[in-house]
Each structure stands twice: as C-alpha cells, then as structure tokens.
Coordinates of C-alpha atoms in Angstrom, one line a residue:
M1 CA -58.0 -4.2 -14.4
M2 CA -57.4 -1.0 -11.2
R3 CA -55.6 -4.1 -9.8
R4 CA -53.7 -5.0 -12.1
I5 CA -52.0 -1.2 -12.6
G6 CA -51.7 -1.1 -8.8
R7 CA -49.8 -4.0 -8.9
V8 CA -47.3 -3.0 -11.6
E9 CA -46.9 0.5 -9.8
R10 CA -45.4 -1.5 -6.5
I11 CA -43.1 -3.4 -8.4
A12 CA -41.9 -0.3 -10.5
R13 CA -41.2 1.4 -7.6
R14 CA -40.0 -1.5 -6.0
L15 CA -37.3 -1.5 -9.0
L16 CA -36.7 2.4 -9.4
L17 CA -36.2 1.8 -5.3
H18 CA -33.9 -0.7 -5.5
A19 CA -32.0 0.7 -8.8
V20 CA -31.2 4.0 -7.2
L21 CA -30.0 2.1 -3.9
I22 CA -27.6 0.0 -5.9
G23 CA -26.9 3.2 -8.3
G24 CA -25.6 4.9 -4.9
S25 CA -23.6 1.8 -3.7
I26 CA -21.8 2.1 -6.5
V27 CA -21.5 6.1 -6.5
F28 CA -20.1 5.9 -2.6
A29 CA -17.7 2.4 -3.4
I30 CA -16.1 4.8 -6.2
P31 CA -13.1 6.2 -4.1
F32 CA -12.6 2.7 -2.7
I33 CA -12.1 1.3 -5.6
W34 CA -9.7 3.6 -6.7
L35 CA -7.8 3.4 -3.5
G36 CA -7.8 -0.3 -4.0
S37 CA -7.1 -0.1 -7.8
T38 CA -4.3 2.3 -7.0
S39 CA -2.9 -0.1 -4.0
A40 CA -2.3 -2.3 -7.2
K41 CA 0.0 -0.1 -9.2
V42 CA 3.7 0.5 -9.2
A43 CA 5.2 3.6 -9.5
D44 CA 5.6 4.6 -13.3
E45 CA 1.6 3.5 -13.7
M46 CA 0.4 6.3 -11.8
Y47 CA 0.6 9.0 -14.7
P48 CA -1.7 9.2 -16.9
P49 CA -3.7 7.6 -14.3
R50 CA -6.2 4.7 -15.2
W51 CA -8.7 2.8 -13.5
I52 CA -7.2 -1.2 -14.1
P53 CA -4.0 -1.5 -12.9
Q54 CA -1.1 -3.3 -15.5
I55 CA -1.1 -7.0 -15.7
P56 CA 2.3 -8.1 -16.0
P57 CA 3.7 -10.1 -19.0
R58 CA 4.3 -13.8 -18.8
V59 CA 7.9 -13.8 -19.1
V60 CA 9.3 -17.0 -19.7
Q61 CA 12.4 -16.2 -21.0
S62 CA 14.7 -12.9 -21.0
P63 CA 16.1 -10.4 -22.4
Y64 CA 13.2 -8.8 -24.6
I65 CA 11.7 -5.8 -26.0
Q66 CA 8.8 -4.4 -24.6
L67 CA 7.3 -0.6 -24.6
R68 CA 6.3 1.1 -21.3
V69 CA 2.4 1.5 -21.4
N70 CA 2.6 5.1 -20.2
E71 CA 5.5 6.0 -23.3
K72 CA 3.6 4.5 -26.0
A73 CA 3.1 6.9 -28.9
E74 CA 0.3 9.3 -28.4
K75 CA -1.5 11.9 -31.1
P76 CA -0.5 15.4 -29.9
S77 CA -3.1 18.0 -29.4
R78 CA -2.6 20.0 -31.8
V79 CA -2.3 17.3 -34.4
T80 CA -5.8 16.7 -36.6
E81 CA -7.2 12.9 -36.2
E82 CA -7.2 13.2 -39.9
N83 CA -3.5 13.5 -40.6
W84 CA -2.8 11.3 -37.2
Q85 CA -4.3 8.6 -39.1
R86 CA -2.5 9.0 -42.1
L87 CA 0.9 9.2 -41.1
A88 CA 1.7 7.6 -37.9
V89 CA 1.9 4.0 -39.5
P90 CA 3.9 5.0 -42.2
V91 CA 6.7 7.1 -40.0
Q92 CA 7.1 4.4 -37.8
T93 CA 8.2 2.1 -40.6
A94 CA 10.0 4.7 -41.6
I95 CA 11.7 4.6 -38.2
T96 CA 12.2 0.6 -38.3
A97 CA 13.7 0.8 -41.6
R98 CA 16.0 4.0 -40.2
L99 CA 17.3 1.6 -37.5
V100 CA 18.2 -1.0 -39.7
E101 CA 20.1 1.9 -41.5
L102 CA 22.0 2.2 -37.9
G103 CA 22.5 -0.9 -37.4
P104 CA 26.1 -1.8 -38.2
A105 CA 27.3 1.6 -35.9
L106 CA 24.9 0.2 -32.8
P107 CA 26.7 -2.6 -30.8
A108 CA 26.4 -6.0 -32.0
F109 CA 23.8 -7.3 -29.6
F110 CA 21.3 -4.7 -30.8
Q111 CA 21.0 -6.4 -34.4
S112 CA 18.7 -9.1 -33.7
Y113 CA 16.1 -7.0 -32.0
L114 CA 16.7 -3.5 -34.8
R115 CA 13.1 -4.5 -36.3
E116 CA 11.2 -4.3 -33.1
Q117 CA 7.7 -2.3 -33.1
D118 CA 8.4 -1.2 -29.8
W119 CA 11.4 -0.2 -30.1
A120 CA 10.5 2.2 -33.1
E121 CA 7.3 3.5 -31.1
G122 CA 9.6 4.3 -28.6
V123 CA 11.4 6.4 -30.7
F124 CA 8.3 8.3 -32.5
A125 CA 7.1 9.0 -28.9
R126 CA 10.2 10.9 -27.9
L127 CA 10.7 12.7 -31.6
L128 CA 6.7 13.7 -31.0
K129 CA 7.8 15.8 -27.9
R130 CA 10.5 17.7 -30.1
M131 CA 8.7 18.1 -33.7
P132 CA 7.5 20.9 -35.3
D133 CA 3.8 21.5 -35.1
E134 CA 3.7 22.0 -39.2
V135 CA 5.5 18.4 -39.6
F136 CA 2.1 16.7 -39.9
E137 CA 0.6 19.1 -41.8
K138 CA 3.4 17.8 -44.7
S139 CA 2.9 15.1 -47.2
E140 CA 3.8 11.9 -46.3
E141 CA 7.4 11.7 -47.5
E142 CA 8.2 15.5 -46.2
A143 CA 6.9 14.2 -42.4
A144 CA 8.8 10.4 -42.7
A145 CA 11.5 12.5 -43.6
W146 CA 11.9 14.5 -40.7
F147 CA 11.9 11.8 -38.2
V148 CA 14.5 9.9 -40.1
N149 CA 16.7 12.8 -40.3
N150 CA 16.4 13.4 -36.0
L151 CA 17.1 9.9 -35.2
D152 CA 20.7 8.9 -34.6
E153 CA 22.9 6.4 -33.0
E154 CA 22.5 8.7 -29.6
L155 CA 18.9 8.6 -29.6
A156 CA 18.6 4.7 -30.7
A157 CA 20.6 3.7 -28.4
E158 CA 19.1 5.8 -25.2
V159 CA 15.5 4.3 -26.7
F160 CA 17.1 1.3 -27.0
D161 CA 17.7 1.1 -23.3
A162 CA 14.5 1.8 -22.0
V163 CA 12.7 -1.0 -23.9
Y164 CA 15.6 -3.5 -23.6
R165 CA 13.6 -5.6 -20.8
R166 CA 17.0 -7.9 -18.8
V167 CA 18.0 -9.1 -15.9
A168 CA 21.6 -8.1 -15.3
F169 CA 23.6 -7.4 -11.9
S170 CA 26.8 -5.2 -11.2
D171 CA 28.2 -4.0 -8.0
V172 CA 28.0 -5.7 -4.1
V173 CA 28.4 -3.6 -1.1
F174 CA 28.9 -4.8 2.2
H175 CA 27.6 -2.6 5.2
G176 CA 28.9 -3.4 8.5
W177 CA 27.9 -2.4 12.0
D178 CA 30.5 0.1 12.7
V179 CA 29.1 1.7 9.2
R180 CA 31.9 0.5 7.3
V181 CA 31.7 -0.1 3.8
E182 CA 33.5 -2.3 1.2
Q183 CA 32.8 -2.9 -2.3
P184 CA 34.6 -6.0 -2.8
T185 CA 33.4 -6.1 -7.0
E186 CA 35.5 -3.8 -9.7
Q187 CA 33.9 -2.2 -12.5
N188 CA 33.8 -3.8 -15.5
K189 CA 34.9 -7.4 -13.8
F190 CA 32.1 -9.5 -12.6
P191 CA 31.8 -12.0 -10.3
W192 CA 28.6 -14.1 -10.6
R193 CA 29.6 -17.7 -12.2
V194 CA 26.4 -19.6 -13.5
E195 CA 25.7 -22.7 -11.2
R196 CA 22.4 -24.2 -12.2
G197 CA 19.5 -23.8 -15.1
D198 CA 18.8 -22.8 -18.0
V199 CA 21.0 -19.4 -17.8
E200 CA 23.8 -17.7 -19.8
L201 CA 25.7 -14.8 -18.4
I202 CA 27.0 -12.2 -20.2
A203 CA 29.3 -9.1 -20.0
R204 CA 27.9 -5.7 -21.4
T205 CA 30.3 -3.3 -21.0
E206 CA 29.0 -1.0 -23.7
G207 CA 25.8 0.2 -25.6
L208 CA 23.9 0.2 -22.2
R209 CA 23.9 3.2 -19.9
R210 CA 25.9 0.8 -17.0
P211 CA 28.0 -2.0 -17.3
A212 CA 26.7 -5.2 -16.2
Q213 CA 26.5 -9.1 -16.0
E214 CA 23.3 -10.0 -17.9
A215 CA 21.9 -13.0 -17.2
K216 CA 19.8 -14.3 -20.4
Y217 CA 17.5 -16.9 -19.4
S218 CA 14.9 -19.6 -19.9
F219 CA 12.4 -21.1 -18.1
R220 CA 10.5 -23.5 -20.5
E221 CA 12.6 -26.7 -19.0
Q222 CA 13.2 -25.7 -15.7
D223 CA 12.0 -23.0 -13.3
T224 CA 14.6 -21.8 -10.9
F225 CA 18.5 -20.3 -12.1
V226 CA 21.2 -20.4 -9.4
L227 CA 24.4 -18.3 -9.3
G228 CA 26.8 -17.8 -7.2
T229 CA 30.3 -15.9 -6.0
V230 CA 32.7 -16.2 -3.4
L231 CA 33.9 -12.4 -2.9
P232 CA 36.5 -11.6 -0.3
L233 CA 36.1 -10.0 2.7
D234 CA 38.0 -7.8 4.8
M235 CA 36.0 -6.9 8.0
K236 CA 35.1 -9.5 10.5
P237 CA 32.1 -11.8 9.9
E238 CA 30.6 -10.5 13.0
N239 CA 30.9 -6.9 12.2
L240 CA 28.7 -8.0 8.9
K241 CA 25.7 -6.0 9.1
K242 CA 23.8 -6.0 5.2
I243 CA 24.5 -6.9 1.8
V244 CA 23.3 -4.8 -0.8
V245 CA 23.3 -6.5 -4.4
S246 CA 22.3 -4.1 -7.4
N247 CA 20.6 -5.2 -10.1
H248 CA 18.3 -4.6 -13.1
A249 CA 14.6 -6.1 -13.3
D250 CA 12.9 -7.4 -16.1
R251 CA 9.5 -6.9 -15.4
S252 CA 8.4 -10.7 -14.5
W253 CA 8.5 -10.2 -11.1
H254 CA 10.3 -13.3 -10.5
E255 CA 11.4 -14.4 -6.9
L256 CA 14.8 -13.6 -6.3
R257 CA 16.4 -15.2 -2.6
L258 CA 20.0 -14.7 -1.6
S259 CA 22.1 -17.8 0.7
V260 CA 25.5 -16.1 2.4
E261 CA 28.1 -18.6 3.6
M262 CA 30.9 -17.1 5.8
A263 CA 32.6 -18.6 9.1
G264 CA 31.4 -22.2 8.9
R265 CA 27.8 -20.4 9.1
K266 CA 24.7 -19.9 5.9
Y267 CA 21.8 -17.5 6.1
R268 CA 19.1 -17.2 4.5
S269 CA 17.0 -15.1 3.1
A270 CA 13.0 -15.3 5.1
Q271 CA 12.0 -12.5 2.7
A272 CA 12.1 -12.6 -1.6
G273 CA 12.9 -9.7 -3.3
Y274 CA 11.1 -9.5 -6.8
L275 CA 12.3 -8.6 -10.3
G276 CA 9.1 -6.1 -10.8
S277 CA 10.7 -2.6 -12.6
D278 CA 12.2 -2.4 -15.2
R279 CA 15.2 -0.4 -13.9
W280 CA 18.0 -0.4 -11.6
Q281 CA 17.2 -1.8 -8.3
D282 CA 19.5 -2.0 -4.5
I283 CA 18.0 -4.9 -2.8
T284 CA 19.6 -5.1 0.3
W285 CA 19.3 -8.0 2.8
Q286 CA 20.4 -8.1 6.3
F287 CA 21.3 -10.0 8.9
A288 CA 18.8 -11.0 11.7
S289 CA 19.0 -8.5 14.7
D290 CA 17.2 -6.4 17.0
D291 CA 16.7 -3.9 14.1
D292 CA 13.6 -6.3 12.8
K293 CA 11.8 -5.5 16.3
S294 CA 12.4 -2.0 16.3
I295 CA 10.4 1.1 15.1
K296 CA 13.0 2.0 12.2
M297 CA 11.8 2.1 8.6
K298 CA 12.6 -1.3 7.7
T299 CA 14.3 -0.7 3.8
W300 CA 15.9 -4.3 3.9
L301 CA 15.3 -7.6 3.5
R302 CA 15.9 -10.6 6.6
L303 CA 18.3 -12.7 6.8
D304 CA 18.2 -15.9 8.6
E305 CA 20.6 -18.2 10.0
A306 CA 20.4 -21.9 8.8
G307 CA 22.6 -24.2 10.7
P308 CA 26.2 -24.7 9.4
S309 CA 28.0 -24.8 6.1
S310 CA 31.1 -26.5 4.5
F311 CA 32.0 -23.0 3.4
N312 CA 34.8 -21.5 5.8
E313 CA 37.4 -20.0 3.9
P314 CA 39.1 -16.9 6.2
G315 CA 38.1 -13.6 4.4
K316 CA 36.1 -14.9 2.3
V317 CA 31.8 -14.8 1.8
K318 CA 29.7 -17.0 -0.4
L319 CA 26.3 -15.7 -2.2
T320 CA 24.6 -17.7 -4.1
L321 CA 21.9 -15.8 -5.9
E322 CA 18.5 -17.9 -6.7
C323 CA 15.9 -16.7 -8.9
R324 CA 12.6 -18.4 -9.0
Q325 CA 9.6 -18.4 -11.6
A326 CA 6.3 -16.7 -11.1
K327 CA 4.1 -19.2 -12.6
G328 CA 0.8 -18.2 -14.2
I329 CA -1.1 -16.0 -11.9
K330 CA 1.8 -15.8 -9.5
S331 CA 3.4 -12.6 -11.0
A332 CA 0.4 -11.2 -10.7
W333 CA -0.3 -11.9 -7.6
N334 CA 3.5 -10.7 -6.7
K335 CA 2.9 -7.5 -8.0
Y336 CA -0.5 -6.7 -6.7
M337 CA 0.8 -7.4 -3.3
N338 CA 4.0 -5.8 -3.7
N339 CA 2.5 -2.6 -1.6
Y340 CA 0.9 -4.3 0.9
R341 CA 3.7 -6.6 1.7
D342 CA 6.1 -3.6 1.9
A343 CA 3.3 -1.5 4.1
L344 CA 3.2 -4.5 6.6
R345 CA 7.3 -5.2 6.5
M346 CA 8.6 -1.6 6.8
V347 CA 7.0 0.5 9.4
P348 CA 6.4 -1.9 12.9
L349 CA 1.9 -2.2 12.0
W350 CA 1.1 -5.1 14.1
A351 CA 2.4 -2.5 17.3
Y352 CA 0.4 0.2 15.5
V353 CA -2.7 -1.9 15.2
K354 CA -2.1 -3.3 18.9
N355 CA -2.0 0.3 20.1
S356 CA -5.4 1.2 18.0
L357 CA -6.9 -1.9 19.4
I358 CA -6.3 -0.9 23.3
L359 CA -7.1 2.8 22.2
V360 CA -10.7 1.1 20.9
V361 CA -11.6 -1.3 23.6
L362 CA -10.6 1.2 26.7
N363 CA -12.7 3.7 24.8
I364 CA -16.0 1.3 24.1
A365 CA -16.0 0.2 27.4
G366 CA -15.4 4.0 28.6
Q367 CA -17.8 5.5 26.3
L368 CA -20.7 2.5 27.3
L369 CA -20.5 2.2 30.8
G370 CA -20.0 6.5 31.7
S371 CA -22.7 7.2 28.9
S372 CA -25.2 5.0 29.8
L373 CA -24.6 5.5 33.6
V374 CA -25.0 8.9 33.2
A375 CA -28.1 9.0 31.2
F376 CA -29.5 6.1 33.5
S377 CA -29.3 8.9 36.1
F378 CA -30.9 11.9 34.0
A379 CA -34.0 9.4 32.9
R380 CA -34.9 7.1 35.5
L381 CA -33.8 8.9 38.7
R382 CA -35.4 12.4 40.7
W383 CA -32.7 14.6 42.2
P384 CA -32.8 18.5 42.5
A385 CA -31.3 20.3 39.6
R386 CA -31.5 17.6 37.5
D387 CA -33.3 19.1 34.1
F388 CA -30.4 22.0 34.8
C389 CA -27.7 19.9 34.6
F390 CA -29.1 17.8 31.4
M391 CA -29.6 21.3 29.6
L392 CA -26.1 22.1 30.6
V393 CA -24.4 18.8 29.3
L394 CA -26.7 19.6 26.2
A395 CA -25.1 23.0 25.9
T396 CA -21.6 21.4 25.7
L397 CA -22.5 20.2 22.2
M398 CA -22.6 23.6 21.0
I399 CA -18.6 24.3 22.2
P400 CA -16.1 23.6 19.0
A401 CA -13.5 21.2 20.0
Q402 CA -11.1 23.6 18.7
V403 CA -11.8 25.9 21.9
T404 CA -11.1 23.3 24.4
M405 CA -8.4 21.7 22.9
I406 CA -5.6 23.8 24.4
P407 CA -7.0 24.0 28.0
V408 CA -7.6 20.2 27.9
F409 CA -3.9 19.5 26.9
L410 CA -2.6 21.7 29.3
I411 CA -4.1 19.9 32.2
F412 CA -3.6 16.5 30.4
K413 CA 0.3 17.8 30.6
S414 CA -0.2 19.0 34.1
L415 CA -1.1 15.4 35.3
G416 CA 2.1 14.0 33.7
W417 CA 0.0 12.2 31.2
Y418 CA 1.7 13.5 28.0
N419 CA 3.4 11.2 25.9
T420 CA 1.1 8.4 27.1
L421 CA -2.2 6.9 25.6
K422 CA -4.0 8.1 29.0
P423 CA -5.4 11.1 27.4
L424 CA -7.2 8.9 24.5
W425 CA -9.0 7.2 26.5
V426 CA -9.4 8.5 30.1
G427 CA -12.2 10.9 29.3
S428 CA -14.7 8.0 27.6
F429 CA -15.5 7.2 31.4
F430 CA -17.1 10.2 32.0
G431 CA -19.1 9.6 28.9
S432 CA -20.2 12.0 25.7
A433 CA -22.9 14.3 25.6
F434 CA -24.4 13.4 22.4
Y435 CA -24.1 9.5 24.0
I436 CA -25.6 10.3 27.1
F437 CA -28.6 12.3 25.0
L438 CA -29.5 9.5 22.7
L439 CA -29.3 6.5 25.9
R440 CA -32.0 9.2 27.7
Q441 CA -34.2 9.3 25.3
F442 CA -34.0 5.9 25.0
M443 CA -34.2 4.8 27.9
K444 CA -37.4 7.3 29.0
G445 CA -39.3 5.0 26.3
I446 CA -38.9 2.2 29.0
P447 CA -42.3 1.7 30.7
S448 CA -41.6 2.6 34.5
D449 CA -44.3 -0.7 35.2
L450 CA -40.7 -2.8 35.0
E451 CA -38.9 -0.3 37.9
D452 CA -41.6 -0.4 39.8
G453 CA -41.9 -4.0 39.5
A454 CA -38.2 -4.5 40.7
K455 CA -38.1 -1.8 43.2
I456 CA -40.6 -4.1 45.1
D457 CA -38.7 -7.2 44.4
G458 CA -36.2 -5.3 46.4
C459 CA -33.9 -4.2 43.7
G460 CA -31.9 -1.0 44.1
Y461 CA -30.6 1.6 41.5
L462 CA -27.4 -0.6 40.3
G463 CA -29.7 -3.4 39.9
I464 CA -32.4 -2.0 38.1
Y465 CA -29.7 0.0 36.0
A466 CA -27.5 -3.6 35.2
W467 CA -30.7 -5.8 35.2
I468 CA -33.4 -4.2 33.5
I469 CA -32.2 -1.5 31.7
V470 CA -28.9 -2.4 29.8
P471 CA -30.4 -5.3 28.4
L472 CA -33.3 -2.9 26.7
I473 CA -30.8 -0.6 25.7
K474 CA -28.9 -2.9 23.7
P475 CA -29.8 -1.7 20.2
A476 CA -28.7 1.7 21.2
L477 CA -25.3 0.6 23.1
A478 CA -24.1 -1.4 19.8
A479 CA -24.7 1.5 17.8
I480 CA -22.5 3.8 20.1
A481 CA -20.1 1.3 20.0
I482 CA -19.6 1.2 16.6
F483 CA -19.9 5.0 16.2
T484 CA -17.0 4.7 19.2
F485 CA -15.0 2.3 17.4
M486 CA -14.9 5.0 14.0
G487 CA -14.1 7.5 15.8
T488 CA -11.3 6.3 17.8
W489 CA -10.1 3.8 14.7
N490 CA -9.9 7.2 12.4
D491 CA -9.0 9.8 15.1
F492 CA -5.8 11.3 14.4
M493 CA -5.5 14.6 16.0
G494 CA -5.9 13.2 19.3
P495 CA -2.5 11.2 18.9
L496 CA -0.7 14.1 16.9
I497 CA -1.4 16.3 20.0
Y498 CA -0.4 13.8 22.8
L499 CA 2.0 11.4 21.7
N500 CA 5.5 11.7 21.1
D501 CA 6.7 7.9 21.0
Q502 CA 6.7 6.3 17.8
R503 CA 6.2 3.1 19.5
L504 CA 3.3 4.5 21.4
Y505 CA 1.3 5.9 17.7
P506 CA -2.1 3.9 16.6
L507 CA -2.6 3.1 13.2
S508 CA -3.9 6.3 12.1
L509 CA -0.6 8.3 13.3
G510 CA 1.6 5.3 11.9
L511 CA 0.6 5.7 8.3
F512 CA 1.3 9.1 8.9
A513 CA 4.6 8.9 9.9
L514 CA 4.9 6.4 6.7
Q515 CA 3.8 8.9 4.4
V516 CA 6.6 11.3 5.8
F517 CA 9.7 8.6 4.6
Q518 CA 8.1 7.8 1.5
L519 CA 6.5 10.8 0.2
G520 CA 5.6 10.2 -3.3
N521 CA 5.2 6.5 -3.0
Y522 CA 1.4 6.5 -3.5
G523 CA 0.9 2.9 -4.2
L524 CA 2.5 2.2 -0.8
M525 CA 0.5 4.6 0.8
M526 CA -3.2 3.5 -0.8
A527 CA -2.1 -0.2 0.6
A528 CA -1.5 0.9 3.9
S529 CA -4.7 3.2 3.6
V530 CA -6.6 0.1 2.2
L531 CA -5.5 -1.7 5.4
M532 CA -6.8 0.9 7.6
T533 CA -10.1 0.9 6.1
L534 CA -11.2 -2.8 6.0
P535 CA -11.5 -3.0 9.8
V536 CA -14.2 -0.4 9.3
I537 CA -16.0 -1.7 6.6
A538 CA -16.1 -5.2 8.0
L539 CA -17.4 -3.4 11.2
F540 CA -20.1 -2.1 9.3
F541 CA -21.5 -5.1 7.2
A542 CA -21.4 -7.3 10.8
A543 CA -23.1 -4.9 12.6
Q544 CA -25.4 -3.0 10.4
R545 CA -28.4 -4.5 12.1
H546 CA -27.6 -3.1 15.4
F547 CA -26.4 0.3 14.1
I548 CA -30.1 0.8 12.6
Q549 CA -32.0 -0.7 15.0
G550 CA -30.0 1.8 17.3
V551 CA -31.1 4.5 15.2
T552 CA -34.8 3.8 15.0
L553 CA -36.0 1.7 18.0
T554 CA -37.5 3.7 21.2
G555 CA -37.5 0.9 24.3
I556 CA -40.4 -1.3 24.0
K557 CA -44.0 -1.1 23.5
G558 CA -45.8 -1.1 26.6

C-alpha cells in the first residue's frame, strides 16, 4: 500500500513539475507570440489591440461593401447593456430606411447598396461618437428619430466612401533622374483601357472623394485582368527614373504588376504591388539601377529589362497593368508576409546581417582563444603574483561599463579606429573577466595526472593546452560561444558609439535606422524584430545541451 502511495506521489510530483515548466514556457513565449502576430498586421489593425491578425476576405469580384473591424459599432461606456440590447438593432433598421429615403438624392451607383448592413452600421458608429448621453435613455421611436434626423446626404456619402471596397486608378506621374516631374494624365480624363479579362472600367467623377477610373472585375472565369495605356513622354527615355501609379485598393491582396515599353525596349516589374489596403496608395516602380544596391531606403519596386519591344513610338510610353488573383490562402500569405517583404526590400538587410556575422565570428573566436589562454595561465601555470593578478582581473567585474565607455572610445579614436568594425571585436581577443573566471574554475577540476603524463611525453605548455585542456573544456567553450553570440548579435550601444557609416551597421543598429525612417509603422518594425530574434532562438534550441553542460560540468571525475 505504501509503495503504491509513493508511486502516486512521484507521478503527481512529475506532472506538477511538467505543468509548471509548460506554464512558464507559455508565459515567457507571450511577448514573442505578440511580436509575431503584430508583424502580420496592417496599420488599421493596431488599435484596438487584438492577438490574432485579421484574415483577409476572399474577393472574387469587386466592388463590394465591407466595414473595417475597428470601425464597427460598439457600445459606448456610458450606455447600459440593457439599453444597448434594446435599441441597437431598431436604430440600425431606422438608419437603413433613412438611407433608402435619401437614395434619389445620392449618386446613381449608390442605389444597389442602400440596404447593405455594413453601410448602416458605419453610419451608426459615426453618430454614436456625437450622440448625447440621454438618447439611449429614451424610447425606441425617440432614439431612432435622433439618428434619422442627424443622417444627411453628406454623412451618407462620407461613410459610403469608407465602406465601398473598390479597385480604381487615377494619376500616373513620371519622375526623371534629373528630378524632372511629368504628369501626363489629366484630371477627370482617365487613360486606362481593358486589354484582357472580365473587367469593366467605369469613370467615377462624383459621389466619392477622389475622381478615378474604377475597375469592376470578376475572377469567376479568369484569374487575371490586364489594363493598358499609351501616354506622352516629354523627357528622354533614358532619363525616366520611376513611374508612380495612384490606385485605390480593395483589401483583396491581389497582385499588381507593371510592364513598361518605350524606345523599342520592354521592362517588367520584378516585385509585385498588392491591393491590400482600403485607401488610396501610390505604388512606385523604378528602373533597375545602382540605387538597388545602395543603402538608401528603398520605397520603390524594381523594373527589370525584359528584352526588345515592338512599341517604338517617339515621345510615347506604353504601360500595362496586370492584376493577378490571390487564390485560396494566397491572399492571407500575401498579407501576413507583407511586412517581412518590405523589411527585406526597404533596407540593405543582408548587408546588416553580413556585418553582424563578421562581428559574431570574430568575437567568438577572440573570446574562445583569449579567455581560454588566460584562464590556462591562471589555472595550470605557476608564476609570481599569479593570484594577485587574478584578483585584479576579478576586480574589473565591479567596474560599470559606463565608467570606461568614454576613455575606451578616446583610445580607439586616437588609434584611428573610429567608424570601423575594429573596436567591436579587437577587445574580445584579450578575453573577458567573467569567461576567464568560468574557464579557470573549469580547468582546476581537471586532474593534474593528465598534465604530468603529457610533460613526461615531452609535451610543452602550449601542447598541453591544445591537446589536453581544450578537448576537456568543450562544454564550457560552447557555453561561452553561445553567450558571446547573443551579446554580439544584440549589441546596440557599441555600434551606435563607434559607427557612422551605414554600410558598416550590424543588424541591431540597422533596425534602429529603419525605425527612424518608418516611424509609426509598427507592423514593419515587429517583422524586422522577428527576423533579428529568430537566429537567437534557433541557436538556443540547437545548442541547449552544450549550454547546460557548460554551466553544470566541472571537468572530469578523477
């Protein structure tokens, strides 16, 4: 009986231990989960905060009516739950009836959407913000009357423009390498024509905030539609730097690609734009140049040369826009990966990664070599004042880094190393006080018989270090390598102090530069942070066994 009780206790203790470990893992994973979910969001999803990013709608045909999640009608804090349940639905029904009543005074293309629930809810949400406190205390008829009386044509059109999801095109602007700007399109005169696909172009000159050429499309039969136009070009073809196409997106996350033909040559977009927002956006395509390899913030999509073209009209340029459907989960993939694509495209991320890897390799090599050699001299060699010198090394652990920051900076600057990577790795070859202490204690646990046997065989001190000591302290060296990697990879203050040339920035400082240029774009910043954090997480899981051994082992048993 007692044996059975003891077994139950052991099982219960083990289950409790695993439950605590799993719970702790979940708690510590919460910040990274939030980091990953935020990186998959667009700007209008940031507030109010939600854990799960929105799934984009499956858009087969457009235009359509849809209200943003963060613009839906929500109960004001001053309204009781009882009154909200009593009046919310009747008031929205009255708003729908009012929209139908206003129909004849609204533009003709509004008529088919008058009974859309999202339009009425959008009006309801707008009016809730200006509603007096006592309205929801009144009867159903009186409350509905207040909302109906405050709904006019202007408000109805304003909300319609916000919920009307559409693809539309307006201005096209040419920019030259000599900073010359041309706008070949005229207001209310839209140049695009249908070349292929189930799409109809409709000129919308009234009813919406911005006149445009609306693309009414359907992907039920075909998964692509193509628009084209020929525009005048006053500047020389070789002077044309980039083309800006103003368009309104419909949150479908379909791909948009541009082809350009002029002077007998054809150019195609190497990177796609996306119909991901529900606002006006300017998509910029720039011809391939040295700018693509520079450290500039790349706010454009690249146009690559695609061979000869039959179009060769002087003073003219032919533009072709191709819209490809995002089928199935492709729309969600396009949305969730959008910030990662922008982070990889907008900044020279791979140059930053290269600099970080150079620093990581040099610092790891320096710490392993320098710290192990110094620790070997303290642990296995006998020389005058050895223990006193070791105490001095340990004493440096008590000096804050902030105290020595300015003197060390002045030393490196006098050596001519400012704005180079040298100050960030040379010091590692002199060892670190903590790592020296760790390795010394590790080495002192190794039996001296191994060292004596090596001496009898004629092995010198360096031979003993290389062939006897180093193989036995591999777990500790692995732990030091992990610590050094994490410290160097995440180091921000050192590069900030010593580097001024953006080409030398490591990843940590490069992401800070991205934050300066893209202030407020939290999704982009979180995506870049995920890219920086993933190598550290992968290293920990790959090397956790060595990490634990390096902390727990103390040599070999003798």
